[in-house]
mmCIF file of C-alpha atoms in Angstrom:
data_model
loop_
_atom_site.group_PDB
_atom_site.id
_atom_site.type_symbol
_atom_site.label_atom_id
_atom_site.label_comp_id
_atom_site.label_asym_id
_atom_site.label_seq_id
_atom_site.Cartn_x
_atom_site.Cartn_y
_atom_site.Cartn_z
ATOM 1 C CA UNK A 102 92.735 87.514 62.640
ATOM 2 C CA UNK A 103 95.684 89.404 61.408
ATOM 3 C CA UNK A 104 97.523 88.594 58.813
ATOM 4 C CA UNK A 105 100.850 89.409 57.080
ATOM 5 C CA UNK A 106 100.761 92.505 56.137
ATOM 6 C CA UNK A 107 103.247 93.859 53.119
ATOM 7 C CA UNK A 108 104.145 96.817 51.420
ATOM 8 C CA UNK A 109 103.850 98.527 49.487
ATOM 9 C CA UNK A 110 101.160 96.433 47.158
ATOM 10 C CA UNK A 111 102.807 98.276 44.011
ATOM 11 C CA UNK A 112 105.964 99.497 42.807
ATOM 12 C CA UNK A 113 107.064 101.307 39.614
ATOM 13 C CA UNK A 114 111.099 101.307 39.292
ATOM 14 C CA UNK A 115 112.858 102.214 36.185
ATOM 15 C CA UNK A 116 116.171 99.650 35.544
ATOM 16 C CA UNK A 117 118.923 100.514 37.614
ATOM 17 C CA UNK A 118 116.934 102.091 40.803
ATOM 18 C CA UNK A 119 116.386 100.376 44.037
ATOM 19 C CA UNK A 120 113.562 99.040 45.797
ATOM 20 C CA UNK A 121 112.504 98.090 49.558
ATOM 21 C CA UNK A 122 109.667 95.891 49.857
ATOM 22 C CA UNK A 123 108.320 95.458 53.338
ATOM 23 C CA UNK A 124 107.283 92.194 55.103
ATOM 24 C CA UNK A 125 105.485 92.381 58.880
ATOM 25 C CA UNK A 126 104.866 88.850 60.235
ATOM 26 C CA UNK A 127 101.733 87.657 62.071
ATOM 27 C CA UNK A 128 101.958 88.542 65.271
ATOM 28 C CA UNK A 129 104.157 85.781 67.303
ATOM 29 C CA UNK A 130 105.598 84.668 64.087
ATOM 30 C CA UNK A 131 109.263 84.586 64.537
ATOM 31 C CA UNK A 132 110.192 83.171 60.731
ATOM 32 C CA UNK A 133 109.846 84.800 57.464
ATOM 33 C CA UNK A 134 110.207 83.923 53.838
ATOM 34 C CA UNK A 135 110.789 85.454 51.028
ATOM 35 C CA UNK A 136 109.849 84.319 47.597
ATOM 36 C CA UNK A 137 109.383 85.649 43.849
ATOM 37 C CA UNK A 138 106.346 84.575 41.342
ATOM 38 C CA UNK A 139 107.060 85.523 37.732
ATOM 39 C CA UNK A 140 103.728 85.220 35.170
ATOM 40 C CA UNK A 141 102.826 81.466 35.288
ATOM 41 C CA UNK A 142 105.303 80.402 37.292
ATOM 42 C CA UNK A 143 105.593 78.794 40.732
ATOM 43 C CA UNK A 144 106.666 80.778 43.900
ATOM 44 C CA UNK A 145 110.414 81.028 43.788
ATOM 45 C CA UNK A 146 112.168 80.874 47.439
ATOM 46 C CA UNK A 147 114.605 83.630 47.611
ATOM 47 C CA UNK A 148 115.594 83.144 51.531
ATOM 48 C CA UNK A 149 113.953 83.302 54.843
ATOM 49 C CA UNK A 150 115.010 84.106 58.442
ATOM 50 C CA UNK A 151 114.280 82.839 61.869
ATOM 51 C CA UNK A 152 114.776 84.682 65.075
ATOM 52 C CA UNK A 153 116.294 87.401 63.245
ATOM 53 C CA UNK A 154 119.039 84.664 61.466
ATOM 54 C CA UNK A 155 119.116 84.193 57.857
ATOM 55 C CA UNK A 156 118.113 80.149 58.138
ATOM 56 C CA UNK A 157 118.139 79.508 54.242
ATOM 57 C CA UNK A 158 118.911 81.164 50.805
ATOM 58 C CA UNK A 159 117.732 80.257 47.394
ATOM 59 C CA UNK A 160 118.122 81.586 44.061
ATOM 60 C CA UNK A 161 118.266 85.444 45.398
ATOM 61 C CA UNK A 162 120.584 87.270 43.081
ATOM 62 C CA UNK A 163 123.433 89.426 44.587
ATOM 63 C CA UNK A 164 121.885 92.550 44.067
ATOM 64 C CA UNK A 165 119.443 91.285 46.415
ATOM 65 C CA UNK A 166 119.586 91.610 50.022
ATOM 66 C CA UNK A 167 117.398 91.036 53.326
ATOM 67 C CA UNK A 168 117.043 91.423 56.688
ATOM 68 C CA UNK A 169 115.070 90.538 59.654
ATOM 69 C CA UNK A 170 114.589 93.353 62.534
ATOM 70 C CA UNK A 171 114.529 93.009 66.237
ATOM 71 C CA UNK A 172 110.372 93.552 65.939
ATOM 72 C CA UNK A 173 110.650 90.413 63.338
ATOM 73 C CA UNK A 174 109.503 92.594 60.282
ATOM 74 C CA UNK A 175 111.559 91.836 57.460
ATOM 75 C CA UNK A 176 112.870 94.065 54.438
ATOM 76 C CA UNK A 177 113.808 93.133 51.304
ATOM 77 C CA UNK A 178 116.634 95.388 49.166
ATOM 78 C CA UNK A 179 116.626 94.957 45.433
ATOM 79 C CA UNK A 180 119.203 97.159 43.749
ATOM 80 C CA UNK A 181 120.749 97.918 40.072
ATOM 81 C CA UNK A 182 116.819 96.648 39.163
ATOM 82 C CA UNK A 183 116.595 94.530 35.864
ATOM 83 C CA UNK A 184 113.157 94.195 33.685
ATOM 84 C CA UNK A 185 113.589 90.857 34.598
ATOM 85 C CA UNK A 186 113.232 91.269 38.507
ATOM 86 C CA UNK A 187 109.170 92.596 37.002
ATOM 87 C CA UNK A 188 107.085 89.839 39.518
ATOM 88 C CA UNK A 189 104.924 89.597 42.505
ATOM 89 C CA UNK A 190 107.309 89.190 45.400
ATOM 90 C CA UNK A 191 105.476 87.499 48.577
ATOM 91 C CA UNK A 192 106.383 87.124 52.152
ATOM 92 C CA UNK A 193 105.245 84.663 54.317
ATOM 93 C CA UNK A 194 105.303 83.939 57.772
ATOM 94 C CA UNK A 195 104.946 81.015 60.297
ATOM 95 C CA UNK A 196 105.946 80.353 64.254
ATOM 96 C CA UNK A 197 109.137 78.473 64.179
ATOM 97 C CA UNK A 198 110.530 76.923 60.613
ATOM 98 C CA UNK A 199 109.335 73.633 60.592
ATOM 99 C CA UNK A 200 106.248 71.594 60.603
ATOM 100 C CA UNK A 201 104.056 74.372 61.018
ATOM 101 C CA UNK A 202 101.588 76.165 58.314
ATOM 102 C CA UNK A 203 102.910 79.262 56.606
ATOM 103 C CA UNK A 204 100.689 82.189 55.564
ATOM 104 C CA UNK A 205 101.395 84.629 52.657
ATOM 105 C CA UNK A 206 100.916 88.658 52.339
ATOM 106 C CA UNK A 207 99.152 90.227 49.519
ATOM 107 C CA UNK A 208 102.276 90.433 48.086
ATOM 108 C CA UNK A 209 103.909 93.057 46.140
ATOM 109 C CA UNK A 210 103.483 93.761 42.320
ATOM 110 C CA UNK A 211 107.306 94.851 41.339
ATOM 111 C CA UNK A 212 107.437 96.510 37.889
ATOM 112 C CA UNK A 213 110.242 97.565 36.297
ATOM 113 C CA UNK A 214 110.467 99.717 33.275
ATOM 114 C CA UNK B 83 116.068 69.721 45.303
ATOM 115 C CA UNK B 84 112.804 68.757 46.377
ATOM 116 C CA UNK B 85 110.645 67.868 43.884
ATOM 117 C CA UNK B 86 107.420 68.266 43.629
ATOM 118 C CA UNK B 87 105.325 67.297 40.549
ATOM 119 C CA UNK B 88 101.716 67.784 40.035
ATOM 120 C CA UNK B 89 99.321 67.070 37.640
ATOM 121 C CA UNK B 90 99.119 69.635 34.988
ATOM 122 C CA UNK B 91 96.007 70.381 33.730
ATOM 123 C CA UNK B 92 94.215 72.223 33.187
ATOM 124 C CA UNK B 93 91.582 70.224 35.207
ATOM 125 C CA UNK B 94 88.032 71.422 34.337
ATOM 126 C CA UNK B 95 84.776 70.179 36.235
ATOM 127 C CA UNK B 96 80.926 70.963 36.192
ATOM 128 C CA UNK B 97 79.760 72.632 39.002
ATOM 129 C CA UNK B 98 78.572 69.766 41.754
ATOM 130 C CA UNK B 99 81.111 67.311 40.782
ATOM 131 C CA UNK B 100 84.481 66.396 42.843
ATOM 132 C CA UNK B 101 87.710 67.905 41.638
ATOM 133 C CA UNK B 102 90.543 65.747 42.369
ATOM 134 C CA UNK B 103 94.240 67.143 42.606
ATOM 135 C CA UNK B 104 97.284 64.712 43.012
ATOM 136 C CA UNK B 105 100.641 66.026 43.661
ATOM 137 C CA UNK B 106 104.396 64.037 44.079
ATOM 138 C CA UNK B 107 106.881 64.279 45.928
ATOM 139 C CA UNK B 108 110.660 62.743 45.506
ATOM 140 C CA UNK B 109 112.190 63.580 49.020
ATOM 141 C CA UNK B 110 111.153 60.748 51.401
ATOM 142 C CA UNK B 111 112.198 62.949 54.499
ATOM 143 C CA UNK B 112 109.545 65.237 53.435
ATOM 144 C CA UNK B 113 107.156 65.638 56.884
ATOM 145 C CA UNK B 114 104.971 68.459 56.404
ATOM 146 C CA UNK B 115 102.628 68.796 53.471
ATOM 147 C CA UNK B 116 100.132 71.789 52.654
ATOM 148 C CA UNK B 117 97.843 72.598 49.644
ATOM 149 C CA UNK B 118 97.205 76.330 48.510
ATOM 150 C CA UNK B 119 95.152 78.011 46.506
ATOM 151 C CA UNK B 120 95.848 81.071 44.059
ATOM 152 C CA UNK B 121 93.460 83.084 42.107
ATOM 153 C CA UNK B 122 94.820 85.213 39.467
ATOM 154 C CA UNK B 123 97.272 87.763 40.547
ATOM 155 C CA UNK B 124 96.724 86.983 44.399
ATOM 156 C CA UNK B 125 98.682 85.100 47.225
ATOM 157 C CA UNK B 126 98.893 81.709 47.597
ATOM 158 C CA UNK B 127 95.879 80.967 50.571
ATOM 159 C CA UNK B 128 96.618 78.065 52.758
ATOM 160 C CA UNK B 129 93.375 75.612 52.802
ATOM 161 C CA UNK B 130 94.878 72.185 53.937
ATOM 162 C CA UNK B 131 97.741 71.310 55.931
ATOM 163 C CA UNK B 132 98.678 67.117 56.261
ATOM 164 C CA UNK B 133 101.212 65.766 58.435
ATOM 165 C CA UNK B 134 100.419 61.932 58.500
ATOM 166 C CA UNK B 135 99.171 59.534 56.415
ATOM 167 C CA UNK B 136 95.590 59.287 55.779
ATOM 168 C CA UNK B 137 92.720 61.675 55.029
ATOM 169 C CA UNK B 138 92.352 65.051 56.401
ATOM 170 C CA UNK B 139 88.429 67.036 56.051
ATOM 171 C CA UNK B 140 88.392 70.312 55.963
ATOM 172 C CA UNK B 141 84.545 71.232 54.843
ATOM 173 C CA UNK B 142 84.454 70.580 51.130
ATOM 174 C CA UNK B 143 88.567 69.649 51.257
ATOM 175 C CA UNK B 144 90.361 66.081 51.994
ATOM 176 C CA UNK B 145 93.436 65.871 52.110
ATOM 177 C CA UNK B 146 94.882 62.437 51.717
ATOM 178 C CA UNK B 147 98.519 61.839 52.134
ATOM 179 C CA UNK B 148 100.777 58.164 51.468
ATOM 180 C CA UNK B 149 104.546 58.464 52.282
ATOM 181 C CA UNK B 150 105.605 55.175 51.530
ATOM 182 C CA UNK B 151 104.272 55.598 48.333
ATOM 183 C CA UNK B 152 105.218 59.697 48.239
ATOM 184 C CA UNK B 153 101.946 61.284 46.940
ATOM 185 C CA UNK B 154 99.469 63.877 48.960
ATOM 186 C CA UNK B 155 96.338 64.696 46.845
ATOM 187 C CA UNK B 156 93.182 67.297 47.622
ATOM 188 C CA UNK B 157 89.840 66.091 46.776
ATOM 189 C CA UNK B 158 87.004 69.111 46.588
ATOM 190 C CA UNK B 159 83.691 67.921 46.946
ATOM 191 C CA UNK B 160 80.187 69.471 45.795
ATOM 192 C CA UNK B 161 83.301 72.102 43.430
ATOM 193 C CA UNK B 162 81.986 75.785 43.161
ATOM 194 C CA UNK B 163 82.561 78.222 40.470
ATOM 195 C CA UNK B 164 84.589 80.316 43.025
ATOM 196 C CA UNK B 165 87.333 77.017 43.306
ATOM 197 C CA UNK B 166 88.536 78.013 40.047
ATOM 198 C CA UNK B 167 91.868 79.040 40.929
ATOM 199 C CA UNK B 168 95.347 77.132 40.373
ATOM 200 C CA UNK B 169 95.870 74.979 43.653
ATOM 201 C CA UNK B 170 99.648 74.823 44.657
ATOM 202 C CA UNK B 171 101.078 71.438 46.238
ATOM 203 C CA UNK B 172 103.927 72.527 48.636
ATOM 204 C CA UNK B 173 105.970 70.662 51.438
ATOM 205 C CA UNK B 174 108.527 70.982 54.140
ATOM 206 C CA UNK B 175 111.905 68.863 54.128
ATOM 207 C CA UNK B 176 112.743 67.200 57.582
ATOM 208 C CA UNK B 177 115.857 68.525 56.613
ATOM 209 C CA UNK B 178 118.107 69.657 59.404
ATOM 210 C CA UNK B 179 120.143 72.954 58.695
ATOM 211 C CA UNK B 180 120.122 75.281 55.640
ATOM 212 C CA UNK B 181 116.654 73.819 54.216
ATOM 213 C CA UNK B 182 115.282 74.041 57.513
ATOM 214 C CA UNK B 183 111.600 75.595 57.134
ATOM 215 C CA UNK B 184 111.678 76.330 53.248
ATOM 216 C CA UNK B 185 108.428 75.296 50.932
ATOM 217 C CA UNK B 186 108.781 73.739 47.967
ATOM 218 C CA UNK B 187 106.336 74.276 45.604
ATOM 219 C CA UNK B 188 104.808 72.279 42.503
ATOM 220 C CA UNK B 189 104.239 74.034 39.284
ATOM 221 C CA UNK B 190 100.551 74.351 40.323
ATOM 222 C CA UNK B 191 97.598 73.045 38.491
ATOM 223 C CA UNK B 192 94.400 75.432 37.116
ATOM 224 C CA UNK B 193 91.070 74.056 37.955
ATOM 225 C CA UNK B 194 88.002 75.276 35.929
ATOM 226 C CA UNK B 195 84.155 74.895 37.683
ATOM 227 C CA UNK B 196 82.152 75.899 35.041
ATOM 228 C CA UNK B 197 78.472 76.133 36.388
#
């Protein structure tokens, strides 16, 4: 079965570049989230978006910014990159945003230097 | 905020035995409940999904789930060295509007088979 498919799987940056990390939803899947997974820590939501609408935001700084195209992939912008934005950054997918099971991409490993 | 506690561990089980994980939860309009599992540097895997109270099977996996007393637990039966991974509780709020659809996620908790 397919799954969500990101990219790419790992990123270099130096501080103060910008990155695009790239989210395509199972096929069907219509809602996609966003969220950010420092070294022992939980996933952190960042935001997600349904039928192309941002539905929520969480703690996504400003530098941040996302997207959701017409073919429901979904690209996330980092800019003025901090060592601190260093995690694995996953997307996840599901059909419709509520009571339904969500499945997560490989994810991307973001390092910045 | 949605809280969702777990028990820490690390838990740590012979090979055979059944692993029990207990996660809870402070939102009472929570609805949708799902356990996942993360090996080391991977993505969180989806193995259970519970929507009403009671036991879910899976295979090896139940799920059992009380909302009037707000816990959801996994029990893994006849554990394998290959369920060592940290096994994330997460759940949906019923809320309508800007929550709508987001997961909220325990701090996880690391379980050890050791053969």
């Amino acid at each position: 079965a397919a799954g969500v498919i990101q990219s790419p799987r790992h990123l270099i940056k130096e501080k103060r570049e910008t990155a695009t990390l790239k989210c395509y939803p199972i096929p069907r899947h219509d809602t996609v989230y966003w969220y950010q997974q420092g070294p022992g820590q939980d996933p952190q939501f960042l935001i997600s978006f349904y039928e192309k609408m941002q539905s929520d935001k969480g703690s996504i700084p400003d530098r941040f910014s996302a997207q959701q195209f017409s073919d429901y992939h979904s690209e996330l912008n980092m800019s003025s990159l901090e060592l601190g934005d260093s995690a694995l950054y996953f997307c996840a997918s599901s059909l419709g945003p509520s009571n339904t099971e969500a499945f997560f991409g490989q994810g991307t490993r973001l390092t910045v230097v | 905020q949605k809280e969702v506690e777990q028990n820490s561990g690390p838990l740590s089980v012979p090979e055979g035995a059944i692993a029990s994980l207990n996660c809870t939860y402070s939102d009472r309009g929570s609805q949708s409940f799902f356990w996942y599992r993360q090996y080391s540097g991977k993505s969180p895997e989806l193995i259970m999904s519970i929507y009403s109270n009671g036991d879910k099977e899976d295979g090896r996996f139940t799920a059992q789930l009380n909302k009037a007393s707000q816990y959801v637990s996994l029990l893994i039966r006849d554990s394998q060295p290959s369920d060592s991974a940290t096994y994330l509780c997460a759940l949906r709020s019923a809320d309508r509007g800007s929550t709508l659809g987001r997961l909220y996620f325990g701090r996880g908790t690391q379980l050890t088979v050791w053969p």
